[in-house]
Short mmCIF file of C-alpha atoms in Angstrom, two decimals:
data_model
loop_
_atom_site.label_atom_id
_atom_site.label_comp_id
_atom_site.label_asym_id
_atom_site.label_seq_id
_atom_site.Cartn_x
_atom_site.Cartn_y
_atom_site.Cartn_z
CA MET T 1 78.67 24.59 -50.26
CA ASP T 2 75.75 26.84 -49.27
CA VAL T 3 72.79 25.45 -47.36
CA TYR T 4 69.46 27.29 -47.23
CA ARG T 5 67.26 26.43 -44.25
CA GLY T 6 63.59 27.32 -44.10
CA THR T 7 60.20 26.60 -45.62
CA VAL T 8 60.41 25.20 -49.15
CA VAL T 9 57.61 25.37 -51.73
CA HIS T 10 57.67 23.65 -55.13
CA CYS T 11 55.75 21.27 -57.41
CA LEU T 12 56.77 17.76 -58.36
CA ARG T 13 53.44 17.02 -60.09
CA PRO T 14 50.90 19.29 -61.79
CA GLN T 15 48.18 19.14 -59.14
CA GLU T 16 50.31 19.06 -56.02
CA MET T 17 52.16 21.89 -54.32
CA GLU T 18 54.67 20.58 -51.80
CA LEU T 19 55.15 22.76 -48.73
CA LEU T 20 58.10 21.54 -46.68
CA PRO T 21 58.60 23.33 -43.34
CA ASP T 22 62.14 23.55 -41.94
CA HIS T 23 64.02 21.94 -44.80
CA LEU T 24 67.62 22.19 -45.95
CA ILE T 25 68.69 22.68 -49.58
CA GLY T 26 72.39 22.12 -50.19
CA VAL T 27 73.85 23.92 -53.22
CA GLU T 28 77.33 23.40 -54.63
CA ASN T 29 78.63 24.77 -57.94
CA GLY T 30 75.09 25.87 -58.75
CA GLN T 31 73.64 22.39 -58.38
CA ILE T 32 71.27 21.02 -55.73
CA LYS T 33 73.14 18.35 -53.77
CA PHE T 34 70.53 17.47 -51.17
CA VAL T 35 67.07 18.38 -49.87
CA GLU T 36 66.64 17.17 -46.30
CA PRO T 37 64.59 17.91 -43.16
CA GLY T 38 66.17 20.48 -40.84
CA GLU T 39 66.58 17.90 -38.11
CA ARG T 40 69.38 16.30 -40.16
CA LEU T 41 71.60 19.42 -40.02
CA GLU T 42 74.17 18.09 -37.55
CA GLU T 43 74.37 14.76 -39.33
CA LEU T 44 74.94 16.52 -42.67
CA LYS T 45 77.66 18.69 -41.13
CA GLU T 46 79.67 15.53 -40.53
CA GLN T 47 79.47 14.70 -44.24
CA HIS T 48 79.88 18.15 -45.82
CA SER T 49 81.49 21.51 -45.18
CA PHE T 50 78.99 24.32 -45.70
CA THR T 51 77.61 27.70 -44.70
CA VAL T 52 74.02 27.77 -43.44
CA HIS T 53 71.65 30.59 -44.45
CA THR T 54 68.61 30.42 -42.18
CA LEU T 55 65.39 32.06 -43.38
CA PRO T 56 63.13 33.79 -40.83
CA ASN T 57 59.58 32.51 -40.34
CA SER T 58 58.14 35.10 -42.72
CA GLN T 59 60.23 33.81 -45.64
CA PHE T 60 60.16 30.77 -47.91
CA LEU T 61 62.09 29.35 -50.86
CA MET T 62 60.45 28.63 -54.21
CA PRO T 63 61.71 27.89 -57.74
CA GLY T 64 62.41 30.79 -60.06
CA LEU T 65 59.56 31.73 -62.39
CA VAL T 66 59.56 30.99 -66.12
CA ASP T 67 58.18 33.48 -68.65
CA ALA T 68 57.91 31.44 -71.83
CA HIS T 69 56.71 34.24 -74.14
CA ASN T 70 57.90 37.84 -73.92
CA HIS T 71 58.50 40.55 -76.55
CA PRO T 72 61.13 42.80 -74.87
CA SER T 73 61.23 45.10 -77.91
CA GLN T 74 57.66 46.09 -77.01
CA TYR T 75 58.43 46.91 -73.39
CA SER T 76 58.59 50.69 -73.90
CA TYR T 77 54.87 50.94 -74.63
CA THR T 78 53.67 48.34 -72.13
CA GLY T 79 50.68 49.74 -70.26
CA THR T 80 49.41 51.88 -73.15
CA GLY T 81 46.96 51.54 -76.02
CA TYR T 82 44.70 48.77 -74.71
CA ASP T 83 41.51 50.58 -75.79
CA LEU T 84 42.65 50.14 -79.41
CA SER T 85 42.01 47.16 -81.64
CA ILE T 86 44.98 44.85 -82.09
CA GLN T 87 45.43 46.14 -85.66
CA GLN T 88 45.37 49.78 -84.52
CA ARG T 89 47.85 49.00 -81.78
CA LEU T 90 50.06 47.21 -84.29
CA GLU T 91 50.13 50.23 -86.58
CA MET T 92 50.43 52.86 -83.85
CA PHE T 93 52.99 51.18 -81.61
CA LYS T 94 54.58 47.90 -82.71
CA ILE T 95 55.59 48.65 -86.28
CA PRO T 96 57.17 52.10 -85.67
CA THR T 97 58.77 51.00 -82.39
CA GLU T 98 60.37 47.84 -83.73
CA ALA T 99 61.70 49.75 -86.76
CA LYS T 100 63.83 51.77 -84.31
CA PHE T 101 65.66 48.60 -83.31
CA ALA T 102 67.82 49.03 -86.40
CA ASP T 103 69.64 51.43 -84.06
CA ILE T 104 71.57 49.44 -81.47
CA GLU T 105 71.57 52.27 -78.90
CA THR T 106 67.77 52.39 -78.93
CA ALA T 107 67.66 48.62 -78.62
CA ARG T 108 70.13 48.64 -75.72
CA THR T 109 68.12 51.20 -73.74
CA ILE T 110 64.83 49.32 -74.06
CA TYR T 111 66.26 45.81 -73.67
CA GLN T 112 68.18 46.70 -70.50
CA LYS T 113 65.02 47.96 -68.85
CA ALA T 114 62.92 45.04 -70.10
CA VAL T 115 65.35 42.41 -68.78
CA ARG T 116 65.79 44.19 -65.45
CA ARG T 117 62.01 44.41 -64.96
CA SER T 118 61.63 40.75 -65.82
CA LEU T 119 64.21 39.78 -63.18
CA LEU T 120 62.68 42.13 -60.62
CA ASN T 121 59.43 40.20 -61.04
CA GLY T 122 61.16 36.93 -60.25
CA THR T 123 61.58 35.60 -63.79
CA THR T 124 64.82 33.65 -63.65
CA THR T 125 64.15 32.04 -67.05
CA ALA T 126 62.64 33.85 -70.03
CA SER T 127 61.98 33.10 -73.67
CA TYR T 128 62.35 36.33 -75.61
CA LEU T 129 61.22 37.12 -79.15
CA ALA T 130 63.33 40.05 -80.34
CA THR T 131 62.99 41.73 -83.76
CA VAL T 132 64.22 41.05 -87.31
CA HIS T 133 67.45 42.98 -86.60
CA LEU T 134 70.47 40.74 -86.08
CA ASP T 135 72.73 43.27 -84.33
CA SER T 136 70.16 44.44 -81.81
CA THR T 137 69.09 40.85 -81.11
CA MET T 138 72.71 40.02 -80.30
CA GLU T 139 72.72 43.04 -77.99
CA LEU T 140 69.75 41.53 -76.16
CA CYS T 141 71.78 38.34 -75.74
CA ARG T 142 74.71 40.29 -74.26
CA ILE T 143 72.37 42.11 -71.86
CA CYS T 144 70.84 38.82 -70.69
CA ALA T 145 74.31 37.34 -70.22
CA ASP T 146 75.45 40.34 -68.16
CA ALA T 147 72.28 40.18 -66.05
CA GLY T 148 72.67 36.44 -65.42
CA GLN T 149 69.19 35.48 -66.61
CA ARG T 150 68.59 32.04 -68.14
CA VAL T 151 67.08 32.63 -71.60
CA HIS T 152 65.95 31.42 -74.97
CA VAL T 153 66.29 34.22 -77.54
CA GLY T 154 64.77 34.24 -81.01
CA LYS T 155 65.59 36.62 -83.86
CA VAL T 156 62.21 37.21 -85.47
CA ASN T 157 61.68 36.04 -89.05
CA MET T 158 59.29 37.54 -91.61
CA ASP T 159 59.24 37.82 -95.40
CA HIS T 160 55.71 39.18 -95.80
CA GLU T 161 55.29 41.58 -98.70
CA GLN T 162 55.03 44.52 -96.27
CA THR T 163 58.49 43.79 -94.85
CA LYS T 164 61.85 44.42 -96.51
CA ASN T 165 63.22 40.99 -95.66
CA SER T 166 63.69 38.43 -98.40
CA THR T 167 63.32 34.76 -97.64
CA GLN T 168 67.01 34.10 -98.26
CA HIS T 169 68.17 37.05 -96.16
CA SER T 170 65.93 36.04 -93.26
CA VAL T 171 67.31 32.49 -93.22
CA GLU T 172 70.93 33.63 -93.59
CA GLU T 173 70.60 36.12 -90.74
CA THR T 174 69.05 33.46 -88.53
CA ARG T 175 71.90 31.07 -89.25
CA LYS T 176 74.39 33.82 -88.34
CA PHE T 177 72.45 34.56 -85.18
CA ILE T 178 72.49 30.94 -84.00
CA LYS T 179 76.23 30.69 -84.72
CA SER T 180 76.95 33.95 -82.85
CA VAL T 181 74.95 32.92 -79.78
CA ARG T 182 76.69 29.56 -79.60
CA GLU T 183 80.07 31.27 -79.87
CA MET T 184 79.21 33.12 -76.64
CA LYS T 185 79.45 29.72 -74.90
CA ASN T 186 76.93 30.76 -72.27
CA PRO T 187 75.32 27.67 -70.67
CA LEU T 188 72.32 29.78 -69.65
CA MET T 189 71.48 30.88 -73.20
CA GLU T 190 69.98 29.09 -76.17
CA PRO T 191 69.04 30.54 -79.58
CA ALA T 192 65.63 29.78 -81.05
CA VAL T 193 64.17 29.86 -84.54
CA ALA T 194 61.32 32.35 -84.42
CA PRO T 195 58.88 32.85 -87.30
CA ARG T 196 56.68 35.66 -86.01
CA PHE T 197 53.36 34.30 -87.30
CA ALA T 198 52.48 31.89 -90.07
CA SER T 199 50.76 34.90 -91.69
CA THR T 200 53.99 36.94 -91.83
CA CYS T 201 56.06 34.13 -93.37
CA SER T 202 55.85 32.51 -96.78
CA GLN T 203 55.70 28.73 -96.92
CA PRO T 204 59.24 28.62 -98.40
CA LEU T 205 60.51 30.61 -95.41
CA LEU T 206 58.71 28.37 -92.90
CA LYS T 207 60.15 25.29 -94.64
CA ALA T 208 63.68 26.73 -94.66
CA LEU T 209 63.41 27.65 -90.98
CA GLY T 210 62.10 24.20 -90.12
CA ASP T 211 65.06 22.65 -91.93
CA LEU T 212 67.46 25.02 -90.15
CA ALA T 213 66.03 24.22 -86.72
CA SER T 214 66.38 20.51 -87.44
CA GLU T 215 69.92 20.86 -88.80
CA LEU T 216 71.18 22.95 -85.87
CA ALA T 217 69.01 21.32 -83.16
CA VAL T 218 67.41 24.49 -81.83
CA PRO T 219 63.91 25.11 -80.44
CA ILE T 220 61.14 26.81 -82.41
CA HIS T 221 59.09 29.63 -80.86
CA SER T 222 56.06 31.19 -82.57
CA HIS T 223 52.36 32.06 -82.26
CA LEU T 224 49.28 30.02 -83.05
CA GLY T 225 45.57 30.84 -82.93
CA GLN T 226 45.85 34.15 -81.08
CA GLN T 227 42.95 36.00 -82.74
CA ARG T 228 39.89 34.69 -84.54
CA GLU T 229 40.32 37.22 -87.36
CA GLU T 230 43.95 36.18 -87.83
CA VAL T 231 42.93 32.54 -88.27
CA THR T 232 40.22 33.46 -90.79
CA ARG T 233 42.59 35.65 -92.82
CA LEU T 234 45.33 33.02 -92.77
CA LEU T 235 43.01 30.35 -94.16
CA GLN T 236 41.74 32.72 -96.85
CA ASP T 237 45.34 33.39 -97.92
CA ASN T 238 46.20 29.67 -97.81
CA PRO T 239 43.14 27.82 -99.16
CA SER T 240 45.01 24.52 -99.48
CA SER T 241 45.79 24.47 -95.74
CA ARG T 242 43.45 22.61 -93.40
CA ASN T 243 44.25 24.94 -90.47
CA PRO T 244 47.06 27.25 -89.27
CA ALA T 245 48.88 24.44 -87.45
CA HIS T 246 48.94 22.54 -90.74
CA LEU T 247 51.09 25.31 -92.26
CA PHE T 248 53.72 24.74 -89.57
CA GLU T 249 53.36 20.98 -89.93
CA MET T 250 53.96 21.11 -93.70
CA ALA T 251 57.15 23.05 -92.98
CA GLY T 252 58.38 20.43 -90.53
CA MET T 253 58.17 22.87 -87.63
CA LEU T 254 56.05 20.92 -85.15
CA ASN T 255 58.05 18.73 -82.81
CA SER T 256 58.88 18.27 -79.12
CA ARG T 257 61.13 21.36 -79.15
CA THR T 258 58.43 23.63 -80.58
CA TYR T 259 56.30 25.90 -78.42
CA MET T 260 53.42 28.09 -79.54
CA ALA T 261 52.02 31.09 -77.72
CA HIS T 262 48.24 31.56 -77.20
CA CYS T 263 46.49 28.66 -79.04
CA VAL T 264 43.12 30.19 -78.11
CA TYR T 265 41.52 29.33 -81.46
CA THR T 266 42.64 25.82 -82.28
CA THR T 267 40.45 23.12 -83.78
CA GLU T 268 40.18 19.55 -82.49
CA GLN T 269 42.45 18.49 -85.35
CA GLU T 270 45.06 21.08 -84.36
CA VAL T 271 44.95 20.07 -80.70
CA GLU T 272 45.44 16.44 -81.71
CA LEU T 273 48.40 17.47 -83.88
CA LEU T 274 49.95 19.41 -80.99
CA ARG T 275 49.53 16.34 -78.79
CA GLU T 276 51.01 13.97 -81.35
CA ARG T 277 54.02 16.20 -81.98
CA GLN T 278 54.46 16.98 -78.25
CA VAL T 279 54.35 20.71 -78.95
CA GLY T 280 54.37 23.04 -75.95
CA VAL T 281 51.67 25.68 -75.42
CA VAL T 282 52.32 29.04 -73.75
CA HIS T 283 49.22 30.45 -72.06
CA CYS T 284 49.26 34.28 -72.03
CA PRO T 285 46.05 35.14 -70.17
CA ASN T 286 46.72 38.83 -69.43
CA SER T 287 47.38 39.47 -73.12
CA ASN T 288 44.36 37.43 -74.16
CA PHE T 289 42.15 39.65 -72.00
CA SER T 290 43.93 42.93 -72.76
CA LEU T 291 43.81 42.45 -76.54
CA ARG T 292 40.33 40.89 -76.39
CA SER T 293 41.64 37.70 -77.97
CA GLY T 294 39.60 35.22 -75.96
CA CYS T 295 39.91 32.61 -73.20
CA LEU T 296 42.15 29.59 -73.59
CA ASP T 297 40.60 26.43 -72.17
CA VAL T 298 43.68 24.98 -70.45
CA ARG T 299 41.63 22.24 -68.76
CA GLY T 300 40.35 21.21 -72.18
CA LEU T 301 43.90 20.98 -73.54
CA LEU T 302 44.96 18.87 -70.57
CA HIS T 303 42.01 16.53 -71.08
CA CYS T 304 43.06 16.12 -74.73
CA GLY T 305 46.58 15.12 -73.72
CA VAL T 306 48.39 18.40 -74.36
CA THR T 307 50.33 18.46 -71.12
CA LYS T 308 53.29 20.77 -71.82
CA ILE T 309 51.74 24.11 -70.87
CA ALA T 310 53.64 27.18 -69.65
CA LEU T 311 52.74 30.75 -68.77
CA GLY T 312 53.83 33.88 -70.63
CA THR T 313 53.46 37.60 -70.05
CA ASP T 314 53.40 38.39 -73.80
CA VAL T 315 54.76 41.86 -73.07
CA SER T 316 53.38 44.19 -74.36
CA GLY T 317 50.22 42.33 -75.34
CA GLY T 318 50.07 41.78 -71.60
CA TYR T 319 50.48 44.93 -69.53
CA THR T 320 52.93 43.55 -66.98
CA SER T 321 56.19 41.58 -66.87
CA SER T 322 54.94 39.62 -63.86
CA ILE T 323 54.40 35.86 -64.04
CA LEU T 324 52.67 36.18 -60.67
CA ASP T 325 50.06 38.21 -62.55
CA ALA T 326 49.95 35.52 -65.26
CA MET T 327 49.19 32.91 -62.57
CA ARG T 328 46.29 35.00 -61.28
CA CYS T 329 44.98 35.74 -64.78
CA ALA T 330 45.17 32.02 -65.61
CA LEU T 331 42.97 31.27 -62.62
CA HIS T 332 40.50 33.99 -63.65
CA THR T 333 40.46 32.75 -67.24
CA SER T 334 39.72 29.21 -66.13
CA LYS T 335 36.80 30.43 -64.04
CA ALA T 336 35.52 32.43 -67.03
CA VAL T 337 35.62 29.25 -69.13
CA CYS T 338 33.75 27.55 -66.30
CA PHE T 339 31.00 30.20 -66.55
CA LYS T 340 30.74 29.63 -70.30
CA ASN T 341 30.10 25.92 -69.83
CA ASP T 342 26.46 26.71 -69.13
CA GLY T 343 26.04 24.72 -65.94
CA GLN T 344 27.95 21.65 -67.09
CA HIS T 345 30.53 20.26 -64.69
CA TYR T 346 33.91 21.89 -65.23
CA ASP T 347 36.96 21.90 -62.96
CA PRO T 348 38.71 25.28 -63.11
CA LEU T 349 42.45 25.41 -62.63
CA THR T 350 43.81 25.41 -59.09
CA LEU T 351 46.64 27.38 -57.48
CA PRO T 352 48.98 24.34 -57.45
CA GLU T 353 48.34 23.84 -61.17
CA VAL T 354 49.19 27.40 -62.16
CA LEU T 355 52.26 27.35 -59.91
CA TYR T 356 53.32 24.20 -61.76
CA MET T 357 52.75 25.99 -65.09
CA ALA T 358 54.85 28.94 -63.89
CA THR T 359 57.77 26.71 -62.89
CA MET T 360 57.91 23.08 -64.02
CA GLY T 361 55.50 23.65 -66.90
CA GLY T 362 57.65 26.46 -68.25
CA ALA T 363 60.78 24.36 -67.82
CA SER T 364 59.16 21.47 -69.71
CA VAL T 365 57.97 23.67 -72.58
CA LEU T 366 61.48 25.12 -72.98
CA GLY T 367 63.10 21.69 -72.77
CA LEU T 368 64.75 22.54 -69.46
CA ASP T 369 62.81 20.24 -67.13
CA ALA T 370 65.92 18.13 -66.41
CA LYS T 371 67.71 21.30 -65.25
CA ILE T 372 65.23 23.57 -63.48
CA GLY T 373 61.59 23.93 -62.38
CA ASN T 374 61.71 22.49 -58.86
CA PHE T 375 64.19 21.51 -56.16
CA GLN T 376 64.92 17.92 -57.12
CA VAL T 377 68.46 16.80 -56.37
CA GLY T 378 70.73 17.22 -59.38
CA LYS T 379 68.91 20.22 -60.83
CA GLU T 380 70.39 23.69 -60.93
CA PHE T 381 69.45 26.09 -58.15
CA ASP T 382 67.16 28.64 -59.83
CA ALA T 383 65.27 30.04 -56.88
CA LEU T 384 63.54 32.94 -55.19
CA ILE T 385 63.47 33.86 -51.53
CA ILE T 386 60.08 35.33 -50.71
CA ASP T 387 59.44 37.48 -47.64
CA THR T 388 55.73 37.62 -46.87
CA ALA T 389 56.30 40.47 -44.36
CA ALA T 390 58.17 42.75 -46.78
CA PRO T 391 58.77 45.58 -47.02
CA CYS T 392 59.45 46.21 -43.35
CA GLY T 393 57.01 48.68 -41.78
CA ASN T 394 54.70 48.82 -44.80
CA PRO T 395 54.03 45.24 -45.95
CA VAL T 396 52.50 44.49 -49.34
CA PHE T 397 49.78 42.47 -47.62
CA ASP T 398 48.73 41.73 -44.05
CA LEU T 399 49.43 38.61 -42.03
CA PHE T 400 47.63 37.47 -38.90
CA GLU T 401 48.53 35.34 -35.89
CA ASN T 402 46.51 32.34 -37.02
CA ASP T 403 47.99 32.33 -40.56
CA THR T 404 49.66 28.99 -41.30
CA ASN T 405 52.63 28.56 -43.64
CA LYS T 406 50.14 27.49 -46.30
CA ASP T 407 48.13 30.67 -45.74
CA LYS T 408 51.24 32.84 -46.05
CA VAL T 409 52.26 31.14 -49.30
CA SER T 410 48.75 31.47 -50.75
CA LYS T 411 48.59 35.15 -49.78
CA PHE T 412 51.86 35.81 -51.59
CA PHE T 413 50.64 34.18 -54.79
CA TYR T 414 47.37 36.13 -54.72
CA LEU T 415 48.48 39.41 -53.13
CA GLY T 416 52.26 39.70 -53.40
CA ASP T 417 54.51 41.44 -55.88
CA ASP T 418 58.19 42.07 -56.63
CA ARG T 419 58.68 43.82 -53.26
CA ASN T 420 58.25 40.43 -51.58
CA ILE T 421 61.10 38.91 -53.62
CA VAL T 422 64.21 39.53 -51.55
CA SER T 423 66.68 37.25 -53.41
CA ARG T 424 66.95 35.71 -56.87
CA PHE T 425 69.29 32.89 -57.89
CA VAL T 426 70.17 31.43 -61.29
CA ALA T 427 72.35 28.30 -61.30
CA GLY T 428 73.23 29.06 -57.68
CA LYS T 429 74.44 32.60 -58.39
CA LYS T 430 72.66 35.45 -56.62
CA ILE T 431 71.32 37.93 -59.16
CA ILE T 432 71.66 41.64 -58.41
CA VAL T 433 68.96 43.85 -59.98
#
């Protein structure tokens, strides 16, 4: 057994960040066996045999971060093209780049770098949307397995007239993909059914995918209400549909294992449907700013009873693989919504709330809240060790004598980056990046 001794930070509830000075976390076979005050060390030694790893005062333990929406196939052009419209960017970058993923060597090169960068930024769990290509999507799965990252992976589905994929072929390839992933027998990996957008899938394809997800008991990962123009066009193309969420609902795709990225432009009826079906929402605030999509009112969703909310980087809609950045952007977005409320009382999101979204919220959206998200006994040890004084001699941010533990933690969340992350663990195993 390994025991980590030091300051522990995590969230048990959405609005509360627990900061536990001098605590012990016992880990055996990847699972948390106890969380106790440091003063109980000698007593615990009489009950267990273990090695103690003591953190210096500048360090603390926190849960690994969850990125619930990431397009690793788009990683090669992250940081470029944000002055373009989303349609121009689609035509200039996404379409030609993703076409290259028919070549597995190209896919391997990009996916390896995307997964490594995700882990460097402290993402111990990610939900990846790949491309329509079965072979390269399986290569992504092998890369994630080799890296030791906990993942959901979806092979993208489309049968829009501009694609070369038939409805039948798309469904057959997805069935093969799910079977192949499960044959890997990797407890850290789960396949997902992934229609790209409702607008890129026919209703027969959405229905077939909904049936497949139900038959094989896999999660569903897609987009909803990202851009106002997209919603307008979708309703014009589907005049019998009440709203975009209704298209997914008619296909049997909205349930407690479904999660939708963005949801910026959702009607009251759609929000109620998401609540009723217990659908998760992935807030991607960097992308929503970068692509000029809009501001998601997370507080409004919470007030309406939509409580499963995660954070996503939406690489490359967002220009960074960092969930730390997503936390900060979520806070900024909430303040922007506050400004728009024209003087009416509005409570913007708080740091504990976005930390919850980045850990327990992400775990809940991905259906992993019984396994990860905080340091409750019985969960798996997905964790980061943060050093607020790193790197030595040229720290990322400055600390002062009167800084409390709470101050140091807050400074990391607002000012820190991957250089402050000195260790990463998934299911108790230290990840080397």
